[in-house]
Short mmCIF file of C-alpha atoms in Angstrom, two decimals:
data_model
loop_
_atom_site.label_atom_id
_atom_site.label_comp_id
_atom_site.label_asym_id
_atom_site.label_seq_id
_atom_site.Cartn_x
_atom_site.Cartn_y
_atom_site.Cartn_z
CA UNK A 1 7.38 -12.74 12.15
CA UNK A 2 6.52 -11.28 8.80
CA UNK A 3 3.49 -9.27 10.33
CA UNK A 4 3.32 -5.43 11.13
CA UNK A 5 0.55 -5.08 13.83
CA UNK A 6 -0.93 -1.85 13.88
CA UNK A 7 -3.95 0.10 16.16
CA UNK A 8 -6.13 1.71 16.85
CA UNK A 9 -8.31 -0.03 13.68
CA UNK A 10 -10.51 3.40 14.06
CA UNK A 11 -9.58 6.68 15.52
CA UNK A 12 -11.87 9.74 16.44
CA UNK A 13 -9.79 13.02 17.21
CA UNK A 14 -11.11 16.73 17.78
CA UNK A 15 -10.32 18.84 16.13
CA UNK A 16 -6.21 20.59 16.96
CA UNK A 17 -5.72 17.38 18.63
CA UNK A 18 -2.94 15.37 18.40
CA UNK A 19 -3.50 11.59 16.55
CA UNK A 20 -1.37 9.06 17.31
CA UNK A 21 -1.12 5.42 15.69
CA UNK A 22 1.10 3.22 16.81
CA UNK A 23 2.78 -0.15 14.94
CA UNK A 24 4.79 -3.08 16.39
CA UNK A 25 6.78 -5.43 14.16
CA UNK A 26 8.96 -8.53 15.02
CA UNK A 27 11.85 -8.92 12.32
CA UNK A 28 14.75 -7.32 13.45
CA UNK A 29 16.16 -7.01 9.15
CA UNK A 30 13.53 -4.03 9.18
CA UNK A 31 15.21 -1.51 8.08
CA UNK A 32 12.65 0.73 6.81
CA UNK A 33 9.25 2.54 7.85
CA UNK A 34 7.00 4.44 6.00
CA UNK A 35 3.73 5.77 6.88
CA UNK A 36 0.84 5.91 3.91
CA UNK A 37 -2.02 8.42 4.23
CA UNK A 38 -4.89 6.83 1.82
CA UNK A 39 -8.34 9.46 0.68
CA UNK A 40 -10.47 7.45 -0.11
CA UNK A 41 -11.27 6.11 -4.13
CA UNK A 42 -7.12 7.36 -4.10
CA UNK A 43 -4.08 4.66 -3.45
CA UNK A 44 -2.01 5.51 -0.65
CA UNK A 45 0.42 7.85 -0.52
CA UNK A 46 3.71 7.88 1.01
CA UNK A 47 3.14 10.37 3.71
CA UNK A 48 6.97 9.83 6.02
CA UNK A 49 9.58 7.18 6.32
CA UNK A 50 12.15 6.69 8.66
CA UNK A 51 15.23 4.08 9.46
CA UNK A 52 16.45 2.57 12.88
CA UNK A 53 19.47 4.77 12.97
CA UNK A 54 17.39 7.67 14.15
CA UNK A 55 14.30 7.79 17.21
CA UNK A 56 12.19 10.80 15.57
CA UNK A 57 11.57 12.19 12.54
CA UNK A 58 9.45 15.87 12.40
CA UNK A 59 7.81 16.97 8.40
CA UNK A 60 5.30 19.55 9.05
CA UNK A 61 2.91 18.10 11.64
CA UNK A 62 3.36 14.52 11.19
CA UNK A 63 6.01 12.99 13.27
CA UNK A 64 7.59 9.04 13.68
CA UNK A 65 8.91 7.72 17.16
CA UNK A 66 10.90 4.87 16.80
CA UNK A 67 12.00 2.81 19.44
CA UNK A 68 14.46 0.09 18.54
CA UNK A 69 14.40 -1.69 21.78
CA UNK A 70 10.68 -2.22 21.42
CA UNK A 71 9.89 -2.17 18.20
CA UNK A 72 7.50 0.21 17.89
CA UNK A 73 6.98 3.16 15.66
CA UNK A 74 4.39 5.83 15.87
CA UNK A 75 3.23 8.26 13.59
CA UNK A 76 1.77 11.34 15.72
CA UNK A 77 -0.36 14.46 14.11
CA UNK A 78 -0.02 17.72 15.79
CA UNK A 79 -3.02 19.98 15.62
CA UNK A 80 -5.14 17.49 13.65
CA UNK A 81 -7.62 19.22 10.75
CA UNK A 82 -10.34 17.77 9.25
CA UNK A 83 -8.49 17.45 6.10
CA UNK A 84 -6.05 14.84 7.92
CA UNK A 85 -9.54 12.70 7.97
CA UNK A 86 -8.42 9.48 6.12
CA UNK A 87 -6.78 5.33 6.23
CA UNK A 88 -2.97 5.98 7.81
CA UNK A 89 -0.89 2.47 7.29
CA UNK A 90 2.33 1.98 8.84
CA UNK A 91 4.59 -0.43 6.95
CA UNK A 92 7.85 -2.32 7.33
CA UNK A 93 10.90 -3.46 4.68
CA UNK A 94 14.31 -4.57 4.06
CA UNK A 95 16.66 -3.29 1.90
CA UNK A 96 16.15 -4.33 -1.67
CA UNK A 97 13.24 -5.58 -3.33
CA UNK A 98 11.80 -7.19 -1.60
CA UNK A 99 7.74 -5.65 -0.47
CA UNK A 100 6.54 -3.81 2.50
CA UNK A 101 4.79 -5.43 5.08
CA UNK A 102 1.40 -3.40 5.71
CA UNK A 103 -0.58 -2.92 8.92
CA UNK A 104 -3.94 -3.19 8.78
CA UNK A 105 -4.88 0.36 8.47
CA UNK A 106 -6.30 2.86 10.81
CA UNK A 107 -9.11 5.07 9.72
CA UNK A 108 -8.56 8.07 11.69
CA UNK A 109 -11.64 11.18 11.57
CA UNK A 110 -11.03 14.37 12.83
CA UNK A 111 -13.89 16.25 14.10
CA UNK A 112 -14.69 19.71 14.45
CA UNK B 1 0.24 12.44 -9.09
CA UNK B 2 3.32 9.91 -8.00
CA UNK B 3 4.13 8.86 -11.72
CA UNK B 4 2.15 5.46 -10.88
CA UNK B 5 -0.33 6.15 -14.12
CA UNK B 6 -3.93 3.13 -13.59
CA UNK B 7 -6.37 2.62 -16.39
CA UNK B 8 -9.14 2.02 -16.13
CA UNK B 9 -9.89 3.94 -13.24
CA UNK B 10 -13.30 2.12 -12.65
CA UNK B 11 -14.67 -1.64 -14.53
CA UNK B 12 -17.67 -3.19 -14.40
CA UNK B 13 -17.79 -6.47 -16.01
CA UNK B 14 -19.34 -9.83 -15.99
CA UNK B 15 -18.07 -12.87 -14.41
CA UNK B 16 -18.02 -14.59 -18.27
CA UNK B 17 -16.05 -11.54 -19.75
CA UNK B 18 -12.10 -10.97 -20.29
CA UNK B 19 -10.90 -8.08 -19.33
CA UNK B 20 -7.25 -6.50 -18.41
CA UNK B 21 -5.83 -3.17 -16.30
CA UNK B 22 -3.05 -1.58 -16.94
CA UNK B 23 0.03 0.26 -14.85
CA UNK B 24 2.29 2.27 -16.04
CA UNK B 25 5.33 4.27 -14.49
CA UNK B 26 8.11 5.71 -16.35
CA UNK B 27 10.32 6.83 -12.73
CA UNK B 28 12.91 4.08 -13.14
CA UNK B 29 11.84 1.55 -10.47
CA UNK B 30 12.64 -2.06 -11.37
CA UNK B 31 9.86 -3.66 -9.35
CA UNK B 32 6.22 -3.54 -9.67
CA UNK B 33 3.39 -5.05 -7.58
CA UNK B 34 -0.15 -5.28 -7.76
CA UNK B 35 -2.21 -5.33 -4.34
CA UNK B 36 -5.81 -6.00 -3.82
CA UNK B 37 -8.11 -4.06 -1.31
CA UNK B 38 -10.99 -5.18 -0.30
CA UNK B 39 -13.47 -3.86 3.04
CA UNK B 40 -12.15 -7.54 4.53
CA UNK B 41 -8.13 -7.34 3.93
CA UNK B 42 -7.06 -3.44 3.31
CA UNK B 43 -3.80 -4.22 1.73
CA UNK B 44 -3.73 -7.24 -0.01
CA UNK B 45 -0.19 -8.18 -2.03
CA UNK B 46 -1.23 -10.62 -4.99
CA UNK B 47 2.24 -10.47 -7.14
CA UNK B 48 5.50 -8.79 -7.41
CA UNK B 49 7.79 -8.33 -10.54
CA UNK B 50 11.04 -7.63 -9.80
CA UNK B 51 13.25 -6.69 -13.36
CA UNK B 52 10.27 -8.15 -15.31
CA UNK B 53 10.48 -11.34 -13.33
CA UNK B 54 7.74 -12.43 -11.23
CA UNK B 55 9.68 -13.31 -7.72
CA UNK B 56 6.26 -13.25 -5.33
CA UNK B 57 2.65 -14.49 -6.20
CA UNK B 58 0.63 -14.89 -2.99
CA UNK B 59 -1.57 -17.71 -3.83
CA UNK B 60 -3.59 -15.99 -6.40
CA UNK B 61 -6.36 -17.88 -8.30
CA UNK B 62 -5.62 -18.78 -11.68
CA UNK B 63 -8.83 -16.09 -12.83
CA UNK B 64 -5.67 -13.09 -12.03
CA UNK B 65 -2.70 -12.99 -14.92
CA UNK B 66 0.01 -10.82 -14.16
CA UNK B 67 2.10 -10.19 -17.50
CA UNK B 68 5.22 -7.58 -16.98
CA UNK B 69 6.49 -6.95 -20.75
CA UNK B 70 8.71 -4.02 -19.87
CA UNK B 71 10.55 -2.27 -16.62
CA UNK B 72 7.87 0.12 -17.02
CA UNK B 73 4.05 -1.71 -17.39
CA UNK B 74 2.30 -4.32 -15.53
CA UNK B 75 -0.99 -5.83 -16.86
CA UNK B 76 -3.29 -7.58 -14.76
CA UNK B 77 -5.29 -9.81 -16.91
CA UNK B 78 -8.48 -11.17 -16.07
CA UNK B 79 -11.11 -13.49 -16.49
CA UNK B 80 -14.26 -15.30 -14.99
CA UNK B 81 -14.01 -13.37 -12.09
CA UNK B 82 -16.63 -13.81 -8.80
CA UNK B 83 -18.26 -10.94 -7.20
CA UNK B 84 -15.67 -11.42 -4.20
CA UNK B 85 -13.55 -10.22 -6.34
CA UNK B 86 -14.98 -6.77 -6.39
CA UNK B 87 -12.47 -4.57 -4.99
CA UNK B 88 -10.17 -1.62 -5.32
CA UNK B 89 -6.87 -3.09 -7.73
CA UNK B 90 -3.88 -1.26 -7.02
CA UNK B 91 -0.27 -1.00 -8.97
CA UNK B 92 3.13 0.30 -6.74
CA UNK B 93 6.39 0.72 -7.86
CA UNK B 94 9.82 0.97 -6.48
CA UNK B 95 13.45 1.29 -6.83
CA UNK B 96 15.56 -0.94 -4.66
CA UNK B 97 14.79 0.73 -1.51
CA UNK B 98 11.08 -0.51 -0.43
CA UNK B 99 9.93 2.99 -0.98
CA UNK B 100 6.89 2.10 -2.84
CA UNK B 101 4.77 4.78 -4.74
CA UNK B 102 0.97 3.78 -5.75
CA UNK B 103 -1.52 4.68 -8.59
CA UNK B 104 -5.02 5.50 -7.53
CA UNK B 105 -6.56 2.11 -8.47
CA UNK B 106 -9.21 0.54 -10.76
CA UNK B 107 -12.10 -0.07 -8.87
CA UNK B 108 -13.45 -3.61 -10.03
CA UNK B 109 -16.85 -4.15 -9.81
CA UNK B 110 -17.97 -7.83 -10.53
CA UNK B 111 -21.70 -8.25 -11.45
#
């Protein structure tokens, strides 16, 4: 119930496309998701976060869909560059310390 | 930078020596964590500190010391390590919320 299950585990995307990874989760006391964007030999780096009591969330070209009912969240690029080329995780918390639950990572490339 | 400060930022050692890396962040958070991540398991959590206490170790061999002296470091000592323990080490921190900010690692290279 703990896990966060995220895919695609790989991701190839021309170029202005749009990139979307998607994450499913099973505890309802969720109350928080952030998406990490990891370069590689960096850590990851919070990238966007939302909570349940909104269904999108826009910064720049990176949005997150979140559907309650399901339990899904997605993050979605908008005219994907090159430079987006790198590990997204999704992730999943509670309030207070206690730690995220990771996905597995999706390595997402971006093609010219 | 996210204020999540990792030295060394790459070790080699030998699986006889003793060696320890260091976090640091001086943002206010009250927890601190230290993940592996490996080729085989991307995001590994091995402990958690929360207010200098450790609440969460995940099974960690006894060759990984955490030691939190202060709100603000997190040591990760270690010692006889094995080669499959080569792997990027990273520190987070956070304040209350689960937002967690990360250093850029020590990449750990077993020989």
């Amino acid at each position: 119930q703990q896990q966060v299950k995220q895919s695609p585990q790989s991701l190839i995307v021309q170029k202005g496309g749009i990139s979307i990874i998607n994450c499913a989760y099973e505890n309802t006391a969720f109350d928080y998701f952030p998406w990490y964007q990891q370069f590689p030999g960096k850590g990851p780096a919070l990238l966007i976060a939302i909570r349940p009591d909104v269904s999108e969330k826009k910064e720049g070209r990176f949005t997150i869909s979140f559907n309650k009912s399901a339990k899904q969240f997605s993050l979605h690029i908008m005219d994907s560059q090159p430079g987006d080329s790198a590990t997204y995780f999704c992730a999943a918390g509670t309030s207070g310390n206690t730690p995220l639950v990771f996905g597995k990572g999706t390595r997402l490339s971006v093609i010219a | 930078e996210t204020g999540v400060t990792q030295t060394p930022r790459h070790l080699v050692m030998g699986m006889t020596n003793k060696k320890s890396l260091k976090c640091e962040q001086h943002l206010g958070h009250n927890a601190m964590y230290w993940y592996k991540q490996s080729a085989k398991k991307p995001l590994e959590l091995m402990f958690v500190y929360s207010l200098e206490e450790r609440v969460e170790n995940n099974s960690v061999p006894s060759r990984f010391s955490p030691e939190c002296p202060n709100s603000s470091h997190l040591f990760l000592h270690l010692h006889t390590l094995q080669p499959e323990d080569s792997a990027l080490y990273l520190c987070a921190s956070s304040r209350n919320t689960g937002t967690q900010l990360f250093g850029s690692g020590t990449r750990l290279t077993v020989v």
